[in-house]
Amino acid sequence: MELPYCYAEPGTYGYEVEDYGETVTALTDVVFYARHPELNGRKIRPGETALVEEWKAIARMFPPSLC
């Protein structure tokens, strides 16, 4: 029986996920800013509630855990 990849020996896949939360944040940012190039990577302002909700919706597309 093969173990899930999250239990593989370090280095097996050539990369390591050290903090899944940071990874999800980075991936969410990539998707969000690809959808909104007009923002030029600037942070979402508190009053931009539609953008905040869109960012959160993108983040929810990722599983809560790798395992």
mmCIF file as gemmi writes it, N, C-alpha and C atoms, coordinates in Angstrom:
data_model
loop_
_atom_site.group_PDB
_atom_site.id
_atom_site.type_symbol
_atom_site.label_atom_id
_atom_site.label_alt_id
_atom_site.label_comp_id
_atom_site.label_asym_id
_atom_site.label_entity_id
_atom_site.label_seq_id
_atom_site.pdbx_PDB_ins_code
_atom_site.Cartn_x
_atom_site.Cartn_y
_atom_site.Cartn_z
_atom_site.occupancy
_atom_site.B_iso_or_equiv
_atom_site.pdbx_formal_charge
_atom_site.auth_seq_id
_atom_site.auth_asym_id
_atom_site.pdbx_PDB_model_num
ATOM 1 N N . MET Axp A 1 ? 0.839 -1.172 0 1 0 ? 1 A 1
ATOM 2 C CA . MET Axp A 1 ? 0 0 0 1 0 ? 1 A 1
ATOM 3 C C . MET Axp A 1 ? 0.886 1.238 0 1 0 ? 1 A 1
ATOM 4 N N . GLU Axp A 2 ? 0.6 2.184 -0.883 1 0 ? 2 A 1
ATOM 5 C CA . GLU Axp A 2 ? 1.391 3.403 -0.966 1 0 ? 2 A 1
ATOM 6 C C . GLU Axp A 2 ? 0.828 4.458 -0.01 1 0 ? 2 A 1
ATOM 7 N N . LEU Axp A 3 ? 1.715 5.081 0.753 1 0 ? 3 A 1
ATOM 8 C CA . LEU Axp A 3 ? 1.308 6.119 1.688 1 0 ? 3 A 1
ATOM 9 C C . LEU Axp A 3 ? 1.004 7.408 0.938 1 0 ? 3 A 1
ATOM 10 N N . PRO Axp A 4 ? 0.099 8.218 1.453 1 0 ? 4 A 1
ATOM 11 C CA . PRO Axp A 4 ? -0.142 9.527 0.827 1 0 ? 4 A 1
ATOM 12 C C . PRO Axp A 4 ? 1.152 10.322 0.756 1 0 ? 4 A 1
ATOM 13 N N . TYR Axp A 5 ? 1.281 11.191 -0.254 1 0 ? 5 A 1
ATOM 14 C CA . TYR Axp A 5 ? 2.536 11.898 -0.476 1 0 ? 5 A 1
ATOM 15 C C . TYR Axp A 5 ? 2.949 12.763 0.696 1 0 ? 5 A 1
ATOM 16 N N . CYS Axp A 6 ? 2.016 13.144 1.575 1 0 ? 6 A 1
ATOM 17 C CA . CYS Axp A 6 ? 2.406 13.98 2.702 1 0 ? 6 A 1
ATOM 18 C C . CYS Axp A 6 ? 3.226 13.199 3.721 1 0 ? 6 A 1
ATOM 19 N N . TYR Axp A 7 ? 3.291 11.889 3.567 1 0 ? 7 A 1
ATOM 20 C CA . TYR Axp A 7 ? 4.095 11.07 4.462 1 0 ? 7 A 1
ATOM 21 C C . TYR Axp A 7 ? 5.376 10.584 3.791 1 0 ? 7 A 1
ATOM 22 N N . ALA Axp A 8 ? 5.692 11.109 2.636 1 0 ? 8 A 1
ATOM 23 C CA . ALA Axp A 8 ? 6.901 10.698 1.912 1 0 ? 8 A 1
ATOM 24 C C . ALA Axp A 8 ? 8.144 11.217 2.623 1 0 ? 8 A 1
ATOM 25 N N . GLU Axp A 9 ? 9.234 10.594 2.32 1 0 ? 9 A 1
ATOM 26 C CA . GLU Axp A 9 ? 10.519 11.038 2.872 1 0 ? 9 A 1
ATOM 27 C C . GLU Axp A 9 ? 10.828 12.444 2.364 1 0 ? 9 A 1
ATOM 28 N N . PRO Axp A 10 ? 11.442 13.29 3.195 1 0 ? 10 A 1
ATOM 29 C CA . PRO Axp A 10 ? 11.816 14.636 2.747 1 0 ? 10 A 1
ATOM 30 C C . PRO Axp A 10 ? 12.665 14.583 1.477 1 0 ? 10 A 1
ATOM 31 N N . GLY Axp A 11 ? 12.358 15.45 0.538 1 0 ? 11 A 1
ATOM 32 C CA . GLY Axp A 11 ? 13.115 15.515 -0.704 1 0 ? 11 A 1
ATOM 33 C C . GLY Axp A 11 ? 12.606 14.614 -1.803 1 0 ? 11 A 1
ATOM 34 N N . THR Axp A 12 ? 11.647 13.757 -1.506 1 0 ? 12 A 1
ATOM 35 C CA . THR Axp A 12 ? 11.135 12.813 -2.498 1 0 ? 12 A 1
ATOM 36 C C . THR Axp A 12 ? 10.606 13.523 -3.735 1 0 ? 12 A 1
ATOM 37 N N . TYR Axp A 13 ? 9.952 14.651 -3.544 1 0 ? 13 A 1
ATOM 38 C CA . TYR Axp A 13 ? 9.32 15.348 -4.661 1 0 ? 13 A 1
ATOM 39 C C . TYR Axp A 13 ? 10.089 16.577 -5.112 1 0 ? 13 A 1
ATOM 40 N N . GLY Axp A 14 ? 11.213 16.853 -4.513 1 0 ? 14 A 1
ATOM 41 C CA . GLY Axp A 14 ? 12.035 17.981 -4.927 1 0 ? 14 A 1
ATOM 42 C C . GLY Axp A 14 ? 11.593 19.309 -4.342 1 0 ? 14 A 1
ATOM 43 N N . TYR Axp A 15 ? 10.597 19.303 -3.497 1 0 ? 15 A 1
ATOM 44 C CA . TYR Axp A 15 ? 10.151 20.524 -2.826 1 0 ? 15 A 1
ATOM 45 C C . TYR Axp A 15 ? 9.524 20.1 -1.501 1 0 ? 15 A 1
ATOM 46 N N . GLU Axp A 16 ? 9.436 21.01 -0.606 1 0 ? 16 A 1
ATOM 47 C CA . GLU Axp A 16 ? 8.821 20.739 0.692 1 0 ? 16 A 1
ATOM 48 C C . GLU Axp A 16 ? 7.847 21.862 1.021 1 0 ? 16 A 1
ATOM 49 N N . VAL Axp A 17 ? 6.692 21.5 1.508 1 0 ? 17 A 1
ATOM 50 C CA . VAL Axp A 17 ? 5.728 22.483 1.978 1 0 ? 17 A 1
ATOM 51 C C . VAL Axp A 17 ? 5.945 22.614 3.476 1 0 ? 17 A 1
ATOM 52 N N . GLU Axp A 18 ? 6.435 23.776 3.894 1 0 ? 18 A 1
ATOM 53 C CA . GLU Axp A 18 ? 6.73 23.958 5.306 1 0 ? 18 A 1
ATOM 54 C C . GLU Axp A 18 ? 5.559 24.57 6.055 1 0 ? 18 A 1
ATOM 55 N N . ASP Axp A 19 ? 4.789 25.383 5.403 1 0 ? 19 A 1
ATOM 56 C CA . ASP Axp A 19 ? 3.647 26.015 6.051 1 0 ? 19 A 1
ATOM 57 C C . ASP Axp A 19 ? 2.516 26.069 5.041 1 0 ? 19 A 1
ATOM 58 N N . TYR Axp A 20 ? 1.551 25.168 5.195 1 0 ? 20 A 1
ATOM 59 C CA . TYR Axp A 20 ? 0.474 25.063 4.217 1 0 ? 20 A 1
ATOM 60 C C . TYR Axp A 20 ? -0.351 26.344 4.152 1 0 ? 20 A 1
ATOM 61 N N . GLY Axp A 21 ? -0.55 27.004 5.291 1 0 ? 21 A 1
ATOM 62 C CA . GLY Axp A 21 ? -1.309 28.253 5.303 1 0 ? 21 A 1
ATOM 63 C C . GLY Axp A 21 ? -0.662 29.312 4.441 1 0 ? 21 A 1
ATOM 64 N N . GLU Axp A 22 ? 0.652 29.443 4.541 1 0 ? 22 A 1
ATOM 65 C CA . GLU Axp A 22 ? 1.372 30.417 3.709 1 0 ? 22 A 1
ATOM 66 C C . GLU Axp A 22 ? 1.288 30.028 2.239 1 0 ? 22 A 1
ATOM 67 N N . THR Axp A 23 ? 1.316 28.733 1.955 1 0 ? 23 A 1
ATOM 68 C CA . THR Axp A 23 ? 1.219 28.262 0.573 1 0 ? 23 A 1
ATOM 69 C C . THR Axp A 23 ? -0.143 28.615 -0.013 1 0 ? 23 A 1
ATOM 70 N N . VAL Axp A 24 ? -1.202 28.383 0.748 1 0 ? 24 A 1
ATOM 71 C CA . VAL Axp A 24 ? -2.555 28.714 0.274 1 0 ? 24 A 1
ATOM 72 C C . VAL Axp A 24 ? -2.67 30.218 0.047 1 0 ? 24 A 1
ATOM 73 N N . THR Axp A 25 ? -2.131 31.016 0.953 1 0 ? 25 A 1
ATOM 74 C CA . THR Axp A 25 ? -2.171 32.471 0.782 1 0 ? 25 A 1
ATOM 75 C C . THR Axp A 25 ? -1.454 32.885 -0.493 1 0 ? 25 A 1
ATOM 76 N N . ALA Axp A 26 ? -0.274 32.321 -0.729 1 0 ? 26 A 1
ATOM 77 C CA . ALA Axp A 26 ? 0.496 32.667 -1.93 1 0 ? 26 A 1
ATOM 78 C C . ALA Axp A 26 ? -0.248 32.248 -3.194 1 0 ? 26 A 1
ATOM 79 N N . LEU Axp A 27 ? -0.83 31.052 -3.199 1 0 ? 27 A 1
ATOM 80 C CA . LEU Axp A 27 ? -1.566 30.587 -4.374 1 0 ? 27 A 1
ATOM 81 C C . LEU Axp A 27 ? -2.831 31.419 -4.592 1 0 ? 27 A 1
ATOM 82 N N . THR Axp A 28 ? -3.494 31.777 -3.519 1 0 ? 28 A 1
ATOM 83 C CA . THR Axp A 28 ? -4.684 32.624 -3.619 1 0 ? 28 A 1
ATOM 84 C C . THR Axp A 28 ? -4.314 33.971 -4.223 1 0 ? 28 A 1
ATOM 85 N N . ASP Axp A 29 ? -3.212 34.542 -3.758 1 0 ? 29 A 1
ATOM 86 C CA . ASP Axp A 29 ? -2.755 35.817 -4.322 1 0 ? 29 A 1
ATOM 87 C C . ASP Axp A 29 ? -2.469 35.696 -5.816 1 0 ? 29 A 1
ATOM 88 N N . VAL Axp A 30 ? -1.837 34.614 -6.226 1 0 ? 30 A 1
ATOM 89 C CA . VAL Axp A 30 ? -1.512 34.426 -7.647 1 0 ? 30 A 1
ATOM 90 C C . VAL Axp A 30 ? -2.782 34.423 -8.486 1 0 ? 30 A 1
ATOM 91 N N . VAL Axp A 31 ? -3.773 33.653 -8.057 1 0 ? 31 A 1
ATOM 92 C CA . VAL Axp A 31 ? -5.027 33.575 -8.807 1 0 ? 31 A 1
ATOM 93 C C . VAL Axp A 31 ? -5.739 34.928 -8.796 1 0 ? 31 A 1
ATOM 94 N N . PHE Axp A 32 ? -5.829 35.538 -7.617 1 0 ? 32 A 1
ATOM 95 C CA . PHE Axp A 32 ? -6.544 36.81 -7.488 1 0 ? 32 A 1
ATOM 96 C C . PHE Axp A 32 ? -5.922 37.889 -8.364 1 0 ? 32 A 1
ATOM 97 N N . TYR Axp A 33 ? -4.6 38.058 -8.279 1 0 ? 33 A 1
ATOM 98 C CA . TYR Axp A 33 ? -3.954 39.13 -9.033 1 0 ? 33 A 1
ATOM 99 C C . TYR Axp A 33 ? -3.875 38.827 -10.53 1 0 ? 33 A 1
ATOM 100 N N . ALA Axp A 34 ? -3.958 37.558 -10.905 1 0 ? 34 A 1
ATOM 101 C CA . ALA Axp A 34 ? -4.076 37.225 -12.332 1 0 ? 34 A 1
ATOM 102 C C . ALA Axp A 34 ? -5.438 37.674 -12.861 1 0 ? 34 A 1
ATOM 103 N N . ARG Axp A 35 ? -6.442 37.608 -12.006 1 0 ? 35 A 1
ATOM 104 C CA . ARG Axp A 35 ? -7.786 38.071 -12.387 1 0 ? 35 A 1
ATOM 105 C C . ARG Axp A 35 ? -7.891 39.598 -12.373 1 0 ? 35 A 1
ATOM 106 N N . HIS Axp A 36 ? -7.025 40.244 -11.611 1 0 ? 36 A 1
ATOM 107 C CA . HIS Axp A 36 ? -7.1 41.704 -11.446 1 0 ? 36 A 1
ATOM 108 C C . HIS Axp A 36 ? -5.748 42.376 -11.704 1 0 ? 36 A 1
ATOM 109 N N . PRO Axp A 37 ? -5.252 42.305 -12.944 1 0 ? 37 A 1
ATOM 110 C CA . PRO Axp A 37 ? -3.954 42.924 -13.237 1 0 ? 37 A 1
ATOM 111 C C . PRO Axp A 37 ? -3.964 44.441 -13.04 1 0 ? 37 A 1
ATOM 112 N N . GLU Axp A 38 ? -5.146 45.047 -13.081 1 0 ? 38 A 1
ATOM 113 C CA . GLU Axp A 38 ? -5.237 46.497 -12.891 1 0 ? 38 A 1
ATOM 114 C C . GLU Axp A 38 ? -4.821 46.932 -11.483 1 0 ? 38 A 1
ATOM 115 N N . LEU Axp A 39 ? -4.786 46.007 -10.542 1 0 ? 39 A 1
ATOM 116 C CA . LEU Axp A 39 ? -4.37 46.332 -9.174 1 0 ? 39 A 1
ATOM 117 C C . LEU Axp A 39 ? -2.846 46.396 -9.033 1 0 ? 39 A 1
ATOM 118 N N . ASN Axp A 40 ? -2.132 45.876 -10.022 1 0 ? 40 A 1
ATOM 119 C CA . ASN Axp A 40 ? -0.654 45.888 -10.009 1 0 ? 40 A 1
ATOM 120 C C . ASN Axp A 40 ? -0.076 45.326 -8.715 1 0 ? 40 A 1
ATOM 121 N N . GLY Axp A 41 ? -0.759 44.35 -8.117 1 0 ? 41 A 1
ATOM 122 C CA . GLY Axp A 41 ? -0.242 43.7 -6.923 1 0 ? 41 A 1
ATOM 123 C C . GLY Axp A 41 ? -0.446 44.46 -5.627 1 0 ? 41 A 1
ATOM 124 N N . ARG Axp A 42 ? -1.116 45.599 -5.672 1 0 ? 42 A 1
ATOM 125 C CA . ARG Axp A 42 ? -1.322 46.345 -4.422 1 0 ? 42 A 1
ATOM 126 C C . ARG Axp A 42 ? -2.301 45.587 -3.53 1 0 ? 42 A 1
ATOM 127 N N . LYS Axp A 43 ? -2.201 45.831 -2.237 1 0 ? 43 A 1
ATOM 128 C CA . LYS Axp A 43 ? -3.082 45.169 -1.287 1 0 ? 43 A 1
ATOM 129 C C . LYS Axp A 43 ? -4.512 45.663 -1.454 1 0 ? 43 A 1
ATOM 130 N N . ILE Axp A 44 ? -5.441 44.785 -1.11 1 0 ? 44 A 1
ATOM 131 C CA . ILE Axp A 44 ? -6.854 45.146 -1.14 1 0 ? 44 A 1
ATOM 132 C C . ILE Axp A 44 ? -7.117 46.101 0.019 1 0 ? 44 A 1
ATOM 133 N N . ARG Axp A 45 ? -7.833 47.157 -0.259 1 0 ? 45 A 1
ATOM 134 C CA . ARG Axp A 45 ? -8.171 48.133 0.787 1 0 ? 45 A 1
ATOM 135 C C . ARG Axp A 45 ? -9.4 47.643 1.559 1 0 ? 45 A 1
ATOM 136 N N . PRO Axp A 46 ? -9.487 47.969 2.847 1 0 ? 46 A 1
ATOM 137 C CA . PRO Axp A 46 ? -10.609 47.501 3.668 1 0 ? 46 A 1
ATOM 138 C C . PRO Axp A 46 ? -11.989 47.814 3.084 1 0 ? 46 A 1
ATOM 139 N N . GLY Axp A 47 ? -12.14 48.931 2.431 1 0 ? 47 A 1
ATOM 140 C CA . GLY Axp A 47 ? -13.431 49.309 1.865 1 0 ? 47 A 1
ATOM 141 C C . GLY Axp A 47 ? -13.802 48.564 0.598 1 0 ? 47 A 1
ATOM 142 N N . GLU Axp A 48 ? -12.879 47.823 0.022 1 0 ? 48 A 1
ATOM 143 C CA . GLU Axp A 48 ? -13.127 47.092 -1.225 1 0 ? 48 A 1
ATOM 144 C C . GLU Axp A 48 ? -13.699 45.708 -0.898 1 0 ? 48 A 1
ATOM 145 N N . THR Axp A 49 ? -14.894 45.725 -0.353 1 0 ? 49 A 1
ATOM 146 C CA . THR Axp A 49 ? -15.473 44.488 0.174 1 0 ? 49 A 1
ATOM 147 C C . THR Axp A 49 ? -15.707 43.415 -0.886 1 0 ? 49 A 1
ATOM 148 N N . ALA Axp A 50 ? -16.064 43.81 -2.086 1 0 ? 50 A 1
ATOM 149 C CA . ALA Axp A 50 ? -16.273 42.816 -3.147 1 0 ? 50 A 1
ATOM 150 C C . ALA Axp A 50 ? -14.967 42.089 -3.462 1 0 ? 50 A 1
ATOM 151 N N . LEU Axp A 51 ? -13.862 42.834 -3.485 1 0 ? 51 A 1
ATOM 152 C CA . LEU Axp A 51 ? -12.562 42.206 -3.735 1 0 ? 51 A 1
ATOM 153 C C . LEU Axp A 51 ? -12.145 41.317 -2.573 1 0 ? 51 A 1
ATOM 154 N N . VAL Axp A 52 ? -12.421 41.762 -1.356 1 0 ? 52 A 1
ATOM 155 C CA . VAL Axp A 52 ? -12.116 40.941 -0.177 1 0 ? 52 A 1
ATOM 156 C C . VAL Axp A 52 ? -12.881 39.62 -0.26 1 0 ? 52 A 1
ATOM 157 N N . GLU Axp A 53 ? -14.153 39.687 -0.585 1 0 ? 53 A 1
ATOM 158 C CA . GLU Axp A 53 ? -14.972 38.472 -0.683 1 0 ? 53 A 1
ATOM 159 C C . GLU Axp A 53 ? -14.493 37.566 -1.808 1 0 ? 53 A 1
ATOM 160 N N . GLU Axp A 54 ? -14.073 38.154 -2.919 1 0 ? 54 A 1
ATOM 161 C CA . GLU Axp A 54 ? -13.55 37.342 -4.02 1 0 ? 54 A 1
ATOM 162 C C . GLU Axp A 54 ? -12.277 36.623 -3.599 1 0 ? 54 A 1
ATOM 163 N N . TRP Axp A 55 ? -11.381 37.338 -2.89 1 0 ? 55 A 1
ATOM 164 C CA . TRP Axp A 55 ? -10.132 36.726 -2.427 1 0 ? 55 A 1
ATOM 165 C C . TRP Axp A 55 ? -10.446 35.55 -1.493 1 0 ? 55 A 1
ATOM 166 N N . LYS Axp A 56 ? -11.388 35.747 -0.583 1 0 ? 56 A 1
ATOM 167 C CA . LYS Axp A 56 ? -11.77 34.683 0.353 1 0 ? 56 A 1
ATOM 168 C C . LYS Axp A 56 ? -12.368 33.485 -0.381 1 0 ? 56 A 1
ATOM 169 N N . ALA Axp A 57 ? -13.161 33.744 -1.413 1 0 ? 57 A 1
ATOM 170 C CA . ALA Axp A 57 ? -13.77 32.664 -2.194 1 0 ? 57 A 1
ATOM 171 C C . ALA Axp A 57 ? -12.697 31.841 -2.901 1 0 ? 57 A 1
ATOM 172 N N . ILE Axp A 58 ? -11.682 32.502 -3.411 1 0 ? 58 A 1
ATOM 173 C CA . ILE Axp A 58 ? -10.575 31.794 -4.054 1 0 ? 58 A 1
ATOM 174 C C . ILE Axp A 58 ? -9.858 30.931 -3.018 1 0 ? 58 A 1
ATOM 175 N N . ALA Axp A 59 ? -9.59 31.477 -1.846 1 0 ? 59 A 1
ATOM 176 C CA . ALA Axp A 59 ? -8.89 30.731 -0.795 1 0 ? 59 A 1
ATOM 177 C C . ALA Axp A 59 ? -9.674 29.485 -0.39 1 0 ? 59 A 1
ATOM 178 N N . ARG Axp A 60 ? -10.99 29.573 -0.387 1 0 ? 60 A 1
ATOM 179 C CA . ARG Axp A 60 ? -11.824 28.422 -0.008 1 0 ? 60 A 1
ATOM 180 C C . ARG Axp A 60 ? -11.769 27.302 -1.039 1 0 ? 60 A 1
ATOM 181 N N . MET Axp A 61 ? -11.293 27.585 -2.247 1 0 ? 61 A 1
ATOM 182 C CA . MET Axp A 61 ? -11.193 26.541 -3.279 1 0 ? 61 A 1
ATOM 183 C C . MET Axp A 61 ? -10.092 25.544 -2.95 1 0 ? 61 A 1
ATOM 184 N N . PHE Axp A 62 ? -9.155 25.91 -2.091 1 0 ? 62 A 1
ATOM 185 C CA . PHE Axp A 62 ? -8.064 25.011 -1.731 1 0 ? 62 A 1
ATOM 186 C C . PHE Axp A 62 ? -8.486 24.141 -0.558 1 0 ? 62 A 1
ATOM 187 N N . PRO Axp A 63 ? -8.066 22.867 -0.55 1 0 ? 63 A 1
ATOM 188 C CA . PRO Axp A 63 ? -8.439 22.003 0.572 1 0 ? 63 A 1
ATOM 189 C C . PRO Axp A 63 ? -7.862 22.52 1.878 1 0 ? 63 A 1
ATOM 190 N N . PRO Axp A 64 ? -8.527 22.24 2.998 1 0 ? 64 A 1
ATOM 191 C CA . PRO Axp A 64 ? -8.047 22.727 4.285 1 0 ? 64 A 1
ATOM 192 C C . PRO Axp A 64 ? -6.718 22.127 4.722 1 0 ? 64 A 1
ATOM 193 N N . SER Axp A 65 ? -6.342 21.023 4.12 1 0 ? 65 A 1
ATOM 194 C CA . SER Axp A 65 ? -5.095 20.342 4.493 1 0 ? 65 A 1
ATOM 195 C C . SER Axp A 65 ? -4.617 19.504 3.33 1 0 ? 65 A 1
ATOM 196 N N . LEU Axp A 66 ? -3.328 19.247 3.304 1 0 ? 66 A 1
ATOM 197 C CA . LEU Axp A 66 ? -2.79 18.364 2.268 1 0 ? 66 A 1
ATOM 198 C C . LEU Axp A 66 ? -3.033 16.895 2.61 1 0 ? 66 A 1
ATOM 199 N N . CYS Axp A 67 ? -3.281 16.606 3.852 1 0 ? 67 A 1
ATOM 200 C CA . CYS Axp A 67 ? -3.466 15.206 4.283 1 0 ? 67 A 1
ATOM 201 C C . CYS Axp A 67 ? -4.87 14.983 4.814 1 0 ? 67 A 1
